Each structure stands twice: as structure tokens, then as C-alpha cells.
Coordinates of N, CA and C and ligand atoms in Angstrom, one line a residue:
M1066 N 1.0 -1.2 0.3 CA -0.2 0.3 0.3 C 1.2 1.3 0.5
P1067 N 0.0 1.9 -0.8 CA 1.7 3.7 -1.2 C 1.5 4.4 0.0
E1068 N 2.4 4.6 1.1 CA 2.1 4.9 2.0 C 2.6 7.1 1.8
L1069 N 3.1 7.4 3.1 CA 3.5 8.9 3.3 C 5.1 8.9 2.2
P1070 N 5.6 8.3 1.8 CA 7.2 8.6 1.4 C 6.6 8.1 0.1
E1071 N 5.8 7.2 -0.7 CA 5.2 6.6 -1.5 C 4.4 7.9 -2.0
I1072 N 3.6 9.2 -1.7 CA 2.6 10.3 -2.6 C 3.5 11.2 -2.2
E1073 N 4.7 11.4 -1.0 CA 5.4 12.1 -1.5 C 6.4 11.9 -3.4
V1074 N 6.7 11.0 -3.2 CA 7.8 11.0 -4.4 C 6.7 11.5 -5.4
S1075 N 5.6 11.1 -5.5 CA 4.5 10.7 -6.3 C 4.3 12.0 -6.9
R1076 N 4.3 13.2 -6.2 CA 4.4 14.8 -5.3 C 5.1 15.6 -6.3
L1077 N 6.4 14.2 -5.9 CA 7.9 15.9 -6.6 C 8.0 15.1 -7.9
V1078 N 7.4 14.2 -8.6 CA 8.2 13.6 -10.2 C 6.7 15.2 -10.3
L1079 N 4.7 15.0 -9.6 CA 4.2 15.8 -10.4 C 4.5 17.2 -10.8
A1080 N 4.9 17.9 -9.5 CA 4.8 18.8 -9.4 C 5.1 20.5 -10.1
P1081 N 6.4 20.0 -10.9 CA 7.1 20.5 -11.9 C 6.2 20.5 -13.0
G1082 N 5.7 19.9 -14.1 CA 4.5 19.7 -14.7 C 3.1 20.2 -14.3
L1083 N 2.7 20.0 -13.4 CA 1.6 20.6 -13.2 C 0.9 21.7 -12.4
E1084 N 1.6 22.4 -11.7 CA 1.8 23.7 -10.4 C 1.6 24.5 -11.9
G1085 N 0.8 25.5 -12.2 CA 0.8 26.2 -13.4 C 0.0 26.2 -14.3
D1086 N -0.6 25.0 -14.2 CA -1.3 24.4 -15.6 C -2.3 24.7 -15.5
T1087 N -3.1 24.2 -16.4 CA -4.9 24.8 -16.3 C -5.7 23.2 -16.5
L1088 N -6.5 23.1 -15.9 CA -6.8 21.6 -15.5 C -8.2 21.8 -16.4
L1089 N -8.7 21.0 -17.3 CA -9.7 21.3 -18.4 C -10.8 19.8 -17.8
S1090 N -10.3 18.5 -17.5 CA -12.1 18.5 -17.0 C -11.1 16.5 -16.4
C1091 N -11.9 16.5 -15.3 CA -11.5 15.6 -14.3 C -13.0 14.5 -14.8
R1092 N -12.5 12.8 -14.8 CA -13.7 12.3 -15.0 C -13.4 10.9 -14.8
V1093 N -14.3 9.8 -14.0 CA -14.5 9.1 -14.0 C -14.0 7.8 -14.3
L1094 N -13.5 7.2 -15.1 CA -12.7 6.0 -15.9 C -14.3 5.3 -16.4
P1095 N -14.4 4.6 -17.9 CA -15.6 3.3 -17.8 C -14.9 2.0 -17.2
P1096 N -15.5 0.9 -15.9 CA -16.5 1.1 -15.1 C -17.7 1.7 -15.1
G1097 N -16.4 3.1 -14.7 CA -17.2 3.5 -13.5 C -17.5 4.0 -11.7
F1098 N -16.7 3.1 -11.3 CA -17.2 2.3 -10.4 C -16.0 3.0 -9.5
Y1099 N -16.2 3.7 -9.0 CA -14.7 4.6 -8.2 C -15.3 5.4 -7.4
R1100 N -14.6 5.7 -5.6 CA -15.4 6.4 -5.0 C -15.0 8.3 -5.0
N1101 N -16.0 9.2 -5.6 CA -15.8 10.7 -5.5 C -16.4 11.6 -6.0
P1102 N -16.4 12.5 -5.5 CA -17.2 13.9 -6.0 C -18.0 13.5 -6.9
S1103 N -19.6 13.9 -7.1 CA -20.6 13.5 -7.9 C -19.8 14.2 -9.2
A1104 N -20.3 14.4 -10.5 CA -20.3 15.2 -11.5 C -19.9 16.3 -12.1
R1105 N -21.1 16.6 -11.0 CA -21.5 17.9 -11.1 C -19.7 19.1 -10.3
E1106 N -19.9 18.0 -9.2 CA -18.9 18.4 -8.8 C -17.3 18.6 -8.7
L1107 N -16.7 17.6 -9.6 CA -15.8 17.7 -10.1 C -15.8 18.9 -11.0
K1108 N -16.7 19.2 -12.0 CA -16.8 19.7 -13.3 C -16.5 21.0 -12.9
R1109 N -16.4 22.0 -11.2 CA -16.5 23.0 -10.8 C -14.6 23.2 -11.1
R1110 N -13.9 22.1 -11.3 CA -12.5 22.3 -11.0 C -12.4 23.0 -13.1
A1111 N -13.3 21.9 -14.2 CA -12.5 22.5 -15.0 C -12.3 23.9 -15.8
G1112 N -11.4 24.1 -16.6 CA -10.2 25.2 -16.6 C -9.7 26.3 -15.5
R1113 N -9.8 26.0 -14.3 CA -8.9 26.8 -13.4 C -7.4 26.3 -13.6
A1114 N -7.0 27.0 -13.2 CA -5.3 27.1 -12.8 C -5.4 26.3 -11.6
I1115 N -4.0 25.0 -11.5 CA -3.6 24.6 -10.5 C -2.6 25.5 -10.4
R1116 N -2.7 25.4 -9.0 CA -1.8 26.4 -7.9 C -0.6 25.6 -7.4
R1117 N -1.1 24.4 -6.8 CA 0.3 23.9 -6.0 C -0.5 22.2 -5.9
L1118 N 0.8 22.0 -5.3 CA 0.6 20.4 -5.2 C 1.1 20.0 -4.1
S1119 N 0.2 19.7 -3.2 CA 1.4 19.4 -1.8 C 0.2 18.0 -1.5
R1120 N 1.1 17.8 -0.2 CA 0.7 16.7 0.7 C 0.0 16.3 1.8
R1121 N -0.8 15.5 2.5 CA -0.8 15.5 4.1 C -1.0 14.0 4.0
G1122 N -0.6 13.6 5.4 CA -0.5 12.6 4.8 C 0.1 11.0 3.6
K1123 N -1.2 10.5 3.6 CA -1.5 9.7 2.3 C -2.4 10.4 1.4
Y1124 N -2.6 11.5 0.9 CA -3.1 12.3 0.6 C -1.7 13.2 0.1
L1125 N -2.6 12.8 -1.3 CA -2.0 14.3 -2.5 C -3.0 14.7 -2.9
V1126 N -3.4 16.5 -2.4 CA -4.0 17.3 -2.7 C -3.5 18.3 -4.6
I1127 N -4.1 18.2 -4.9 CA -4.4 19.4 -6.0 C -4.6 20.9 -5.8
E1128 N -3.9 21.4 -5.6 CA -4.6 23.0 -5.1 C -4.9 23.9 -6.1
M1129 N -6.4 24.2 -6.4 CA -6.6 24.8 -7.9 C -6.9 26.3 -7.2
E1130 N -7.1 26.9 -8.1 CA -6.8 28.3 -8.0 C -8.7 28.4 -8.3
G1131 N -9.7 28.9 -7.4 CA -11.1 29.4 -7.1 C -11.8 28.6 -7.6
S1132 N -11.6 27.2 -6.5 CA -11.9 26.1 -6.7 C -11.8 24.9 -5.7
P1133 N -12.4 24.6 -4.8 CA -11.9 23.1 -4.2 C -10.9 22.6 -4.3
P1134 N -10.4 21.6 -3.7 CA -8.5 21.3 -4.1 C -9.8 19.1 -4.5
L1135 N -8.3 19.1 -5.7 CA -8.8 17.6 -6.0 C -7.6 17.0 -5.1
I1136 N -8.6 15.9 -4.3 CA -7.6 14.8 -3.6 C -7.5 13.9 -4.1
L1137 N -6.5 13.2 -4.0 CA -6.4 11.5 -3.8 C -6.0 10.7 -3.0
H1138 N -6.5 9.6 -3.0 CA -5.8 8.3 -2.0 C -5.6 7.2 -3.0
L1139 N -5.0 6.9 -2.7 CA -4.2 5.4 -3.5 C -5.0 4.1 -3.3
G1140 N -5.7 4.5 -2.0 CA -6.1 2.9 -1.6 C -4.9 1.8 -1.2
M1141 N -5.4 0.9 -1.3 CA -4.7 0.2 -1.4 C -3.6 -0.5 -2.4
S1142 N -4.1 -0.2 -4.0 CA -2.8 -0.6 -5.0 C -2.7 0.3 -5.2
G1143 N -3.0 1.6 -6.0 CA -3.3 2.8 -6.5 C -1.9 3.5 -7.0
R1144 N -1.7 4.2 -8.2 CA -0.6 4.7 -8.3 C -1.4 5.6 -9.7
I1145 N -0.2 7.1 -9.7 CA -0.9 7.5 -10.2 C 0.1 7.2 -12.0
L1146 N 0.0 7.6 -13.1 CA 0.7 7.9 -13.9 C 0.6 8.8 -14.7
L1147 N 1.7 9.7 -15.4 CA 2.0 10.8 -16.2 C 1.7 10.9 -17.3
D1148 N 1.2 11.3 -18.1 CA 1.6 10.7 -19.8 C 1.1 9.2 -20.0
G1149 N 0.9 7.9 -19.6 CA 1.1 7.4 -19.7 C -0.3 6.8 -20.5
H1150 N -0.3 5.4 -20.5 CA -1.6 4.0 -20.1 C -1.7 3.1 -19.7
G1151 N -2.5 3.0 -18.5 CA -2.2 1.8 -18.2 C -2.9 0.8 -18.1
S1152 N -3.1 -0.9 -17.0 CA -4.2 -1.4 -17.0 C -4.7 -1.1 -15.7
H1153 N -6.6 -1.3 -15.8 CA -6.8 -0.9 -14.1 C -6.7 0.5 -14.0
E1154 N -7.0 1.3 -14.7 CA -7.4 2.9 -15.1 C -9.0 3.3 -14.4
R1155 N -9.2 4.8 -13.1 CA -10.2 4.6 -12.4 C -10.7 5.3 -12.7
F1156 N -9.9 6.3 -12.4 CA -10.1 8.2 -12.9 C -8.6 8.9 -14.5
E1157 N -9.3 10.3 -14.6 CA -8.5 10.4 -15.3 C -8.8 12.2 -15.4
I1158 N -7.5 12.4 -15.1 CA -7.4 14.3 -14.5 C -6.5 14.6 -16.5
R1159 N -7.3 15.3 -17.3 CA -6.6 16.1 -18.2 C -5.8 18.0 -18.1
T1160 N -5.6 18.0 -18.2 CA -5.0 19.9 -18.0 C -4.2 19.8 -19.0
A1161 N -3.8 21.2 -19.9 CA -4.0 21.6 -20.8 C -1.7 21.3 -21.2
R1162 N -1.2 20.5 -20.6 CA -0.1 20.4 -21.5 C -0.2 18.4 -20.4
H1163 N -0.5 18.4 -20.2 CA -0.8 16.6 -19.6 C -2.2 16.3 -19.4
R1164 N -2.0 14.5 -18.8 CA -2.8 14.3 -19.0 C -3.0 12.7 -17.6
V1165 N -2.9 12.8 -16.5 CA -2.4 12.2 -15.4 C -4.0 11.5 -14.9
S1166 N -3.7 10.1 -14.5 CA -4.3 9.2 -14.4 C -3.6 8.5 -13.3
I1167 N -5.5 7.8 -12.6 CA -4.9 6.9 -11.3 C -5.2 4.9 -11.7
C1168 N -4.5 4.2 -11.7 CA -5.2 2.7 -11.7 C -4.8 2.3 -10.5
D1169 N -5.9 1.4 -10.2 CA -6.3 0.8 -9.2 C -6.7 -0.2 -9.6
P1170 N -6.0 -1.3 -9.2 CA -7.1 -3.1 -9.4 C -7.6 -2.8 -8.9
R1171 N -6.9 -3.3 -7.4 CA -8.1 -3.4 -6.4 C -9.5 -2.2 -5.7
R1172 N -9.4 -0.7 -6.5 CA -10.5 -0.3 -6.2 C -10.7 0.1 -4.7
F1173 N -10.3 0.7 -4.2 CA -10.0 0.7 -2.1 C -9.0 2.6 -3.0
G1174 N -8.4 3.1 -3.8 CA -8.7 4.0 -3.6 C -10.1 5.2 -3.6
R1175 N -9.7 6.5 -3.5 CA -10.5 7.3 -4.5 C -10.2 9.0 -3.8
V1176 N -11.4 9.7 -4.6 CA -11.1 10.7 -4.8 C -11.7 11.6 -3.8
L1177 N -11.6 13.0 -3.1 CA -12.7 14.0 -2.6 C -12.0 15.8 -2.9
S1178 N -12.4 16.6 -2.2 CA -13.1 17.4 -2.0 C -12.1 18.1 -0.9
R1179 N -12.8 17.4 0.4 CA -12.1 18.1 1.6 C -11.4 17.2 2.1
L1180 N -10.0 17.4 3.0 CA -9.5 15.9 3.8 C -9.5 16.1 5.0
P1181 N -9.9 14.2 5.4 CA -10.8 13.7 6.9 C -9.7 14.5 8.1
K1182 N -10.0 14.7 8.8 CA -8.8 15.0 10.2 C -7.8 13.8 10.3
L1183 N -6.7 14.8 10.4 CA -5.4 13.4 9.9 C -4.4 14.6 11.3
G1184 N -3.9 13.5 11.8 CA -2.6 13.3 13.1 C -1.9 14.1 12.2
I1185 N -0.1 14.5 13.7 CA 1.0 15.0 12.9 C 1.4 13.7 12.1
E1186 N 3.0 14.3 11.1 CA 2.8 13.2 10.4 C 5.0 13.3 11.4
P1187 N 4.9 12.4 11.1 CA 6.8 12.1 11.7 C 7.6 12.6 11.4
I1188 N 7.4 13.4 10.1 CA 8.6 14.4 9.6 C 7.7 15.9 9.8
D1189 N 6.9 15.7 10.8 CA 6.4 16.9 11.0 C 7.8 18.1 12.0
P1190 N 7.6 19.0 11.6 CA 9.4 19.3 12.7 C 9.0 19.7 13.6
G1191 N 7.2 19.3 13.8 CA 7.1 19.1 15.6 C 6.6 18.3 16.5
F1192 N 7.5 17.8 15.5 CA 6.9 16.1 15.5 C 8.2 15.9 16.9
S1193 N 8.0 15.5 18.4 CA 8.7 15.5 18.7 C 8.6 13.5 19.6
A1194 N 9.6 13.4 20.5 CA 9.4 12.5 21.5 C 8.0 12.4 22.2
R1195 N 8.1 14.3 22.8 CA 6.6 14.6 23.4 C 5.8 14.4 23.2
T1196 N 5.9 15.5 22.1 CA 3.9 14.9 20.5 C 4.3 13.6 20.6
L1197 N 4.9 12.1 20.5 CA 4.7 10.8 20.6 C 4.1 10.4 21.5
G1198 N 4.7 10.8 23.1 CA 4.0 10.5 23.9 C 3.1 10.8 25.0
N1199 N 2.0 12.2 24.4 CA 1.1 12.5 24.4 C 0.4 11.4 23.2
I1200 N 0.6 11.3 22.2 CA -0.5 10.7 22.0 C -0.9 9.3 22.4
L1201 N 0.4 8.7 23.1 CA 0.7 7.2 22.9 C -0.1 6.8 25.3
R1202 N -0.4 8.4 25.6 CA -0.9 8.6 27.0 C -1.7 7.8 26.9
G1203 N -1.5 6.9 28.1 CA -2.5 5.8 28.5 C -3.2 5.0 27.7
R1204 N -3.0 4.6 26.2 CA -3.5 3.7 25.2 C -3.2 2.5 25.7
K1205 N -4.2 1.4 26.0 CA -3.9 0.2 25.6 C -4.0 -0.5 24.7
A1206 N -4.6 0.3 23.8 CA -4.3 -0.5 22.0 C -2.6 -0.6 21.6
P1207 N -2.4 -1.9 20.9 CA -0.7 -1.8 20.6 C -0.4 -0.6 19.4
V1208 N 1.3 -0.5 20.1 CA 1.5 0.3 19.4 C 1.8 0.9 18.0
K1209 N 1.4 -1.4 17.6 CA 1.5 -0.5 15.9 C 0.3 -0.5 15.4
A1210 N -1.1 -0.3 16.0 CA -2.2 -0.1 15.4 C -1.7 1.5 15.7
L1211 N -1.9 1.8 16.8 CA -1.6 3.6 16.6 C -0.8 4.2 15.9
L1212 N 0.0 4.0 15.9 CA 1.1 4.8 14.6 C 0.5 4.3 13.4
M1213 N -0.4 3.2 13.4 CA -0.7 3.6 12.2 C -2.4 3.7 11.7
D1214 N -3.2 4.6 12.9 CA -4.2 5.4 13.2 C -3.6 6.5 12.4
Q1215 N -4.3 6.8 11.3 CA -4.4 8.7 10.6 C -4.5 9.3 11.5
R1216 N -5.6 9.3 12.1 CA -6.3 10.1 13.0 C -4.8 10.7 14.0
L1217 N -4.3 9.7 14.7 CA -3.1 9.9 15.6 C -2.0 10.5 14.7
V1218 N -1.2 9.2 13.9 CA 0.1 9.8 13.3 C -0.4 9.5 11.8
A1219 N 0.4 10.9 11.3 CA -0.5 10.4 9.8 C 0.3 9.8 8.8
G1220 N 0.4 9.0 8.2 CA 1.6 9.0 6.6 C 2.1 7.3 7.0
L1221 N 2.0 6.2 8.4 CA 2.4 5.3 8.6 C 1.3 4.5 7.6
G1222 N 2.0 3.3 7.3 CA 1.4 2.1 7.3 C 1.9 1.4 7.7
N1223 N 1.6 0.3 7.3 CA 1.9 -1.5 7.5 C 3.5 -1.7 7.6
I1224 N 4.1 -1.3 6.2 CA 5.9 -0.9 5.9 C 6.1 -0.3 6.4
Y1225 N 5.8 0.7 6.9 CA 7.1 1.9 7.7 C 7.4 1.9 9.2
A1226 N 5.2 1.4 9.8 CA 5.7 1.3 11.2 C 6.0 -0.2 11.8
T1227 N 6.4 -1.3 10.4 CA 6.7 -2.6 11.1 C 8.6 -1.9 11.6
E1228 N 8.4 -1.1 10.1 CA 10.3 -0.8 10.4 C 10.3 -0.6 11.6
A1229 N 10.0 0.7 11.8 CA 10.2 2.0 13.1 C 10.1 1.1 14.1
L1230 N 9.5 0.4 14.3 CA 9.4 -0.1 15.6 C 11.0 -1.2 15.8
F1231 N 10.7 -1.7 14.8 CA 12.0 -2.7 14.4 C 13.6 -2.2 14.5
E1232 N 13.1 -0.4 14.3 CA 14.7 0.9 14.7 C 14.6 0.7 15.5
A1233 N 13.0 1.1 16.5 CA 13.2 1.2 17.5 C 13.4 0.1 19.3
G1234 N 13.5 -1.0 18.2 CA 13.3 -1.9 19.1 C 12.6 -2.5 20.3
I1235 N 11.1 -2.0 19.6 CA 9.6 -2.2 20.6 C 9.0 -2.9 19.4
R1236 N 8.5 -4.5 20.4 CA 7.2 -5.1 20.0 C 6.0 -5.2 19.1
P1237 N 5.6 -5.1 18.5 CA 4.2 -4.0 17.9 C 3.1 -4.5 18.9
G1238 N 3.3 -5.6 19.1 CA 2.0 -5.8 20.8 C 1.9 -4.9 21.6
R1239 N 2.9 -4.9 22.5 CA 2.7 -3.7 23.1 C 2.3 -2.9 23.6
A1240 N 1.3 -2.4 24.6 CA 0.7 -1.5 24.7 C 0.7 0.3 24.3
G1241 N 0.4 0.4 23.5 CA 1.2 2.5 23.7 C 0.9 2.1 25.3
G1242 N 0.3 2.6 26.1 CA 0.6 3.6 26.9 C 1.5 2.9 27.6
R1243 N 2.3 1.1 27.4 CA 3.3 1.6 28.8 C 5.0 1.3 28.4
L1244 N 4.6 2.4 26.8 CA 6.2 2.5 26.7 C 6.7 2.7 27.6
S1245 N 8.0 3.1 27.9 CA 8.7 4.3 29.0 C 9.7 5.0 28.1
S1246 N 9.8 6.6 29.2 CA 10.2 7.4 27.9 C 11.3 7.0 26.9
K1247 N 12.5 6.9 27.5 CA 13.1 6.7 26.8 C 12.9 6.3 25.2
E1248 N 11.9 4.5 25.5 CA 11.5 4.0 24.1 C 10.8 4.5 23.2
I1249 N 10.4 5.1 23.6 CA 9.6 6.9 23.5 C 10.2 7.7 22.3
A1250 N 11.0 8.6 23.2 CA 12.6 8.7 22.0 C 12.8 8.3 20.5
R1251 N 13.6 6.9 21.5 CA 13.6 6.0 20.1 C 12.8 5.9 18.6
L1252 N 11.2 5.6 19.4 CA 10.7 5.7 18.0 C 9.9 6.6 17.7
A1253 N 10.2 8.0 18.0 CA 10.0 8.9 17.5 C 10.8 9.8 16.6
L1254 N 12.4 8.6 16.6 CA 13.0 9.3 16.1 C 13.0 8.0 14.5
S1255 N 12.6 7.3 15.0 CA 13.0 5.4 13.7 C 11.5 6.5 13.1
C1256 N 10.7 6.5 13.4 CA 9.2 6.5 13.0 C 9.8 7.7 11.8
A1257 N 10.4 9.2 12.0 CA 11.1 10.0 11.3 C 12.3 9.6 9.6
R1258 N 12.9 8.3 10.6 CA 14.2 8.6 9.6 C 14.0 7.7 8.9
V1259 N 12.5 6.6 9.0 CA 12.3 5.2 8.3 C 11.3 5.9 7.3
L1260 N 10.8 7.3 7.6 CA 10.4 8.0 6.1 C 10.6 8.6 5.3
R1261 N 11.9 9.5 5.8 CA 12.5 10.4 5.5 C 13.8 9.4 4.5
R1262 N 13.8 8.8 4.7 CA 14.6 7.5 4.6 C 14.3 6.8 2.4
A1263 N 13.2 6.4 3.4 CA 12.4 5.9 2.0 C 11.9 7.1 1.1
I1264 N 11.9 8.0 1.3 CA 11.6 9.9 0.1 C 12.2 9.7 -0.8
R1265 N 14.0 9.7 0.1 CA 15.1 9.5 -0.4 C 15.7 8.8 -1.1
L1266 N 15.4 7.1 -1.1 CA 15.1 6.3 -1.5 C 13.9 6.2 -3.4
G1267 N 12.8 6.8 -2.9 CA 12.1 6.8 -4.2 C 10.7 5.5 -4.1
G1268 N 10.8 5.8 -2.7 CA 9.7 5.2 -2.0 C 10.4 3.5 -2.5
S1269 N 9.1 2.6 -1.1 CA 8.7 0.9 -1.8 C 8.2 0.1 -2.5
T1270 N 9.2 -0.2 -3.4 CA 8.7 -1.1 -5.2 C 9.2 -2.4 -3.7
L1271 N 8.1 -3.1 -3.4 CA 8.1 -4.4 -3.3 C 7.5 -6.1 -4.4
V1272 N 7.2 -6.6 -4.1 CA 7.6 -7.3 -4.8 C 5.4 -7.8 -5.0
D1273 N 4.7 -7.5 -4.0 CA 3.2 -7.8 -3.5 C 2.6 -6.8 -3.9
E1274 N 3.7 -6.3 -3.8 CA 3.0 -4.7 -3.4 C 3.5 -3.2 -4.3
A1275 N 3.5 -3.7 -5.2 CA 4.6 -3.1 -6.1 C 4.1 -1.6 -7.0
F1276 N 4.9 -0.4 -5.8 CA 4.4 0.8 -5.6 C 6.0 1.7 -7.8
L1277 N 5.4 1.7 -8.1 CA 5.9 2.8 -9.6 C 5.3 4.1 -9.1
D1278 N 6.3 4.8 -9.9 CA 6.5 6.8 -9.3 C 5.8 6.9 -11.3
P1279 N 5.2 8.0 -11.0 CA 4.2 9.2 -12.1 C 4.8 8.4 -13.3
L1280 N 6.7 8.4 -13.5 CA 6.4 7.8 -14.3 C 7.2 6.4 -15.0
G1281 N 6.5 5.9 -14.0 CA 7.4 4.2 -13.8 C 8.4 4.0 -13.8
R1282 N 8.8 4.3 -13.0 CA 9.3 3.8 -12.2 C 9.8 3.5 -10.8
P1283 N 10.6 2.7 -10.1 CA 9.6 2.0 -9.3 C 11.4 2.5 -8.6
G1284 N 10.8 2.6 -6.7 CA 11.5 3.0 -5.7 C 13.0 2.1 -5.8
R1285 N 13.7 2.5 -4.3 CA 14.6 1.7 -3.9 C 14.9 1.3 -2.8
A1286 N 13.1 1.6 -2.0 CA 13.3 1.8 -0.5 C 13.5 0.0 0.1
G1287 N 12.7 -0.1 -1.2 CA 12.3 -1.7 -0.4 C 13.0 -2.5 -0.6
G1288 N 14.7 -2.1 -1.0 CA 15.5 -3.2 -1.1 C 16.2 -2.7 0.0
A1289 N 15.5 -1.7 1.4 CA 16.4 -0.9 2.6 C 15.2 -2.0 3.5
V1290 N 14.8 -2.0 2.9 CA 13.3 -3.2 4.0 C 14.3 -4.1 5.0
A1291 N 14.0 -4.0 6.8 CA 15.1 -4.5 7.7 C 14.3 -6.0 7.8
V1292 N 13.3 -5.1 7.9 CA 11.8 -6.9 8.5 C 10.9 -7.2 7.4
Y1293 N 10.1 -6.0 7.0 CA 8.4 -5.7 6.6 C 8.8 -6.8 5.4
G1294 N 7.8 -8.4 5.5 CA 8.2 -9.2 4.3 C 8.9 -10.0 4.6
R1295 N 10.5 -10.4 5.3 CA 11.6 -10.7 5.6 C 10.7 -12.5 6.6
A1296 N 11.9 -12.5 6.6 CA 11.8 -14.1 7.3 C 12.9 -14.1 8.1
I1297 N 13.7 -13.9 7.4 CA 15.1 -13.4 8.3 C 15.3 -11.9 8.7
G1298 N 15.7 -11.6 9.5 CA 16.2 -10.0 9.4 C 16.8 -9.2 8.9
R1299 N 17.3 -7.8 8.5 CA 18.8 -8.3 7.9 C 19.6 -7.5 9.3
C1300 N 18.9 -8.4 10.5 CA 20.3 -8.2 12.2 C 20.4 -9.8 12.0
G1301 N 19.9 -10.5 11.3 CA 20.4 -11.9 10.6 C 19.7 -12.7 11.6
H1302 N 18.6 -12.2 12.5 CA 17.4 -13.6 13.4 C 16.8 -13.6 12.4
P1303 N 15.8 -14.7 13.1 CA 14.5 -15.2 12.0 C 13.7 -14.5 13.3
L1304 N 12.5 -13.8 12.0 CA 11.7 -12.9 12.6 C 10.3 -14.2 12.8
R1305 N 9.4 -13.4 13.3 CA 8.5 -13.9 13.8 C 7.0 -13.5 13.5
L1306 N 6.3 -13.7 13.6 CA 4.9 -12.9 13.3 C 4.0 -12.8 14.9
T1307 N 3.2 -11.9 15.1 CA 2.3 -11.6 16.3 C 0.8 -13.0 16.2
R1308 N 0.6 -13.6 17.4 CA -0.4 -14.6 17.1 C -1.7 -13.6 16.7
R1309 N -1.8 -12.2 17.2 CA -3.0 -10.9 17.1 C -2.9 -10.7 16.7
L1310 N -4.0 -10.7 15.5 CA -4.5 -9.1 14.6 C -3.9 -7.8 14.6
I1311 N -3.4 -7.0 14.3 CA -2.8 -5.9 14.6 C -3.7 -4.9 13.6
A1312 N -4.1 -4.3 13.0 CA -4.7 -3.4 12.6 C -5.3 -4.5 10.9
G1313 N -5.4 -5.5 11.2 CA -5.8 -6.4 10.2 C -4.9 -7.5 10.0
R1314 N -4.1 -7.7 10.5 CA -2.8 -8.7 9.6 C -1.6 -8.7 11.2
R1315 N -1.1 -9.7 11.0 CA -0.6 -10.3 12.3 C 1.3 -9.3 11.8
A1316 N 1.5 -9.2 12.9 CA 2.1 -7.9 12.2 C 4.0 -8.7 12.5
T1317 N 4.9 -8.7 11.9 CA 6.2 -9.5 11.8 C 6.9 -8.4 12.6
Y1318 N 8.1 -8.9 13.1 CA 9.0 -8.5 14.5 C 9.6 -9.4 14.6
C1319 N 11.0 -9.1 15.4 CA 12.1 -9.4 15.8 C 12.5 -9.7 16.9
P1320 N 12.2 -10.7 17.4 CA 12.4 -11.6 19.0 C 13.4 -11.0 20.0
A1321 N 15.1 -11.3 19.1 CA 15.7 -10.7 19.9 C 16.3 -9.3 19.7
C1322 N 15.8 -9.1 19.2 CA 15.9 -7.4 19.0 C 14.8 -6.5 19.4
Q1323 N 13.9 -6.6 19.5 CA 13.0 -6.0 20.5 C 12.1 -6.2 21.1
R1324 N 11.7 -5.5 22.4 CA 11.0 -6.3 23.4 C 9.9 -5.6 23.7
Ligands
LIG1753 ZN1 17.2 -9.3 15.6

């Protein structure tokens, strides 16, 4: 699933071409099932200039001159394509100079006019051990589920939450409110570090969740993954899965490196 780094990488590729361009049309492509604003609502952007591309959490925000923004969420399997044609295209944006489409085989993505309420991002300059401590305080839920709750912390999904917990040496099933202040400090740093590193490496392209940037290029962060989706960790130890489901899946961890 595309997480904060993959959206940021997509934004960086799209911004130079789209900023200042004029949006001509946007529409849901046949067979037509995609969660989106109504056709009438989408028409409000036609003929307007694209002011800026920004990002919040896992959402790409196309800011418009004189109309509400066009906000894209790629769901489980979506990717954005610039000036190309792909399979499973669900949504199309035409501008004066470009064509942008969303390819989304599993159709969990959506197009919005307004952002939902989102928590702070780990790469926000205001995110610190203290911020994270306030978020986790008193909570009994597994720390991994809390990190992936977009209303609390925005941008981390399964891959980067798994990696950040490994780097901080914390097991994913621990109750969020039971972490020591030292552990919280390590976790705040590792959350920011894994996201920044992945942006720098162009996002994660893993076998089962094949992210490609809008020009069709794979990212290199998948090769830097230490535990996610692996049987043996980068640390050299055999990895384990939690018995219980955390955010719908069993979580990978290293029993030797994580406490
Ligand atoms: Zn280990």
C-alpha cells in the first residue's frame, strides 16, 4: 500500500509539470465505479489553474485557483501515471499539457474534495518524543495500531510502522501507553528516519505491492527494508509474526532485537 513516502515521491515527480497548468477535465473512467465527488462537483475545477501540489499524510492534494482542491488517495493498490496509459485506470485528469490517471486494480482508492481529520506527521518539524508521548499516553491498544491510526499519526502504514518499531527495538503488540520515555524517544526518531530515508530512495517497491512513480520507475527503499515481509531480519535473526492481528494483520518482529 502506498504510504507517505510513495505519495511524496509521486508529488515530487508531478509538481513541476502540473503547477501552473490549467485543468481541463477530470472524470471517472468506465466501468465507472470509483469513490469520488459527483460529476457536477468535479466540473467545478474545469478551466481553473492548478496552484500547487501538496501532500498531507497519504493524500495528494491538487490545490486549485478558485475552486476546492482535488484530493487523491491511492488506497491499497493505486498508483498515479503521468502521460501514459496503464491497466485498471479508474480516474483521469486532463490538463492543457498533460494527462494524469489513477491505476487502481483493487479500487480502494478515492477522490475527495476535502481532507479528513489527520494527526501530525512524523516528518513534521513539530513532531518530537513529547508529541508522541502525548499521543500514546494511557492507551491500551498495540503501539503498531496506534502508529497506523491516521487520526493520531499521519503517513505510516504497515511497511513503515513495522520498520520504525524494529529500529526502535519495540515489539508491535506492546500497549502504547506502557512504553518507557526512552522507548518513546527512540520511536519518535525512528518513525521520522524510516520515512525520510524512503523518500530519499524513491519509495518502496515490493514484490506484492508494486509501487511505481508517475513515470513508471520503481523505488529503491524496498531493498532497504529490515524486517517487513522478510523471514530473516537484516539483523540476521529469524523473524516472528504476532499471534494476534494488529490493524487487521499479523505483525512481523524480531524476538531478539525487539522488546
Ligand atoms: Zn534481530
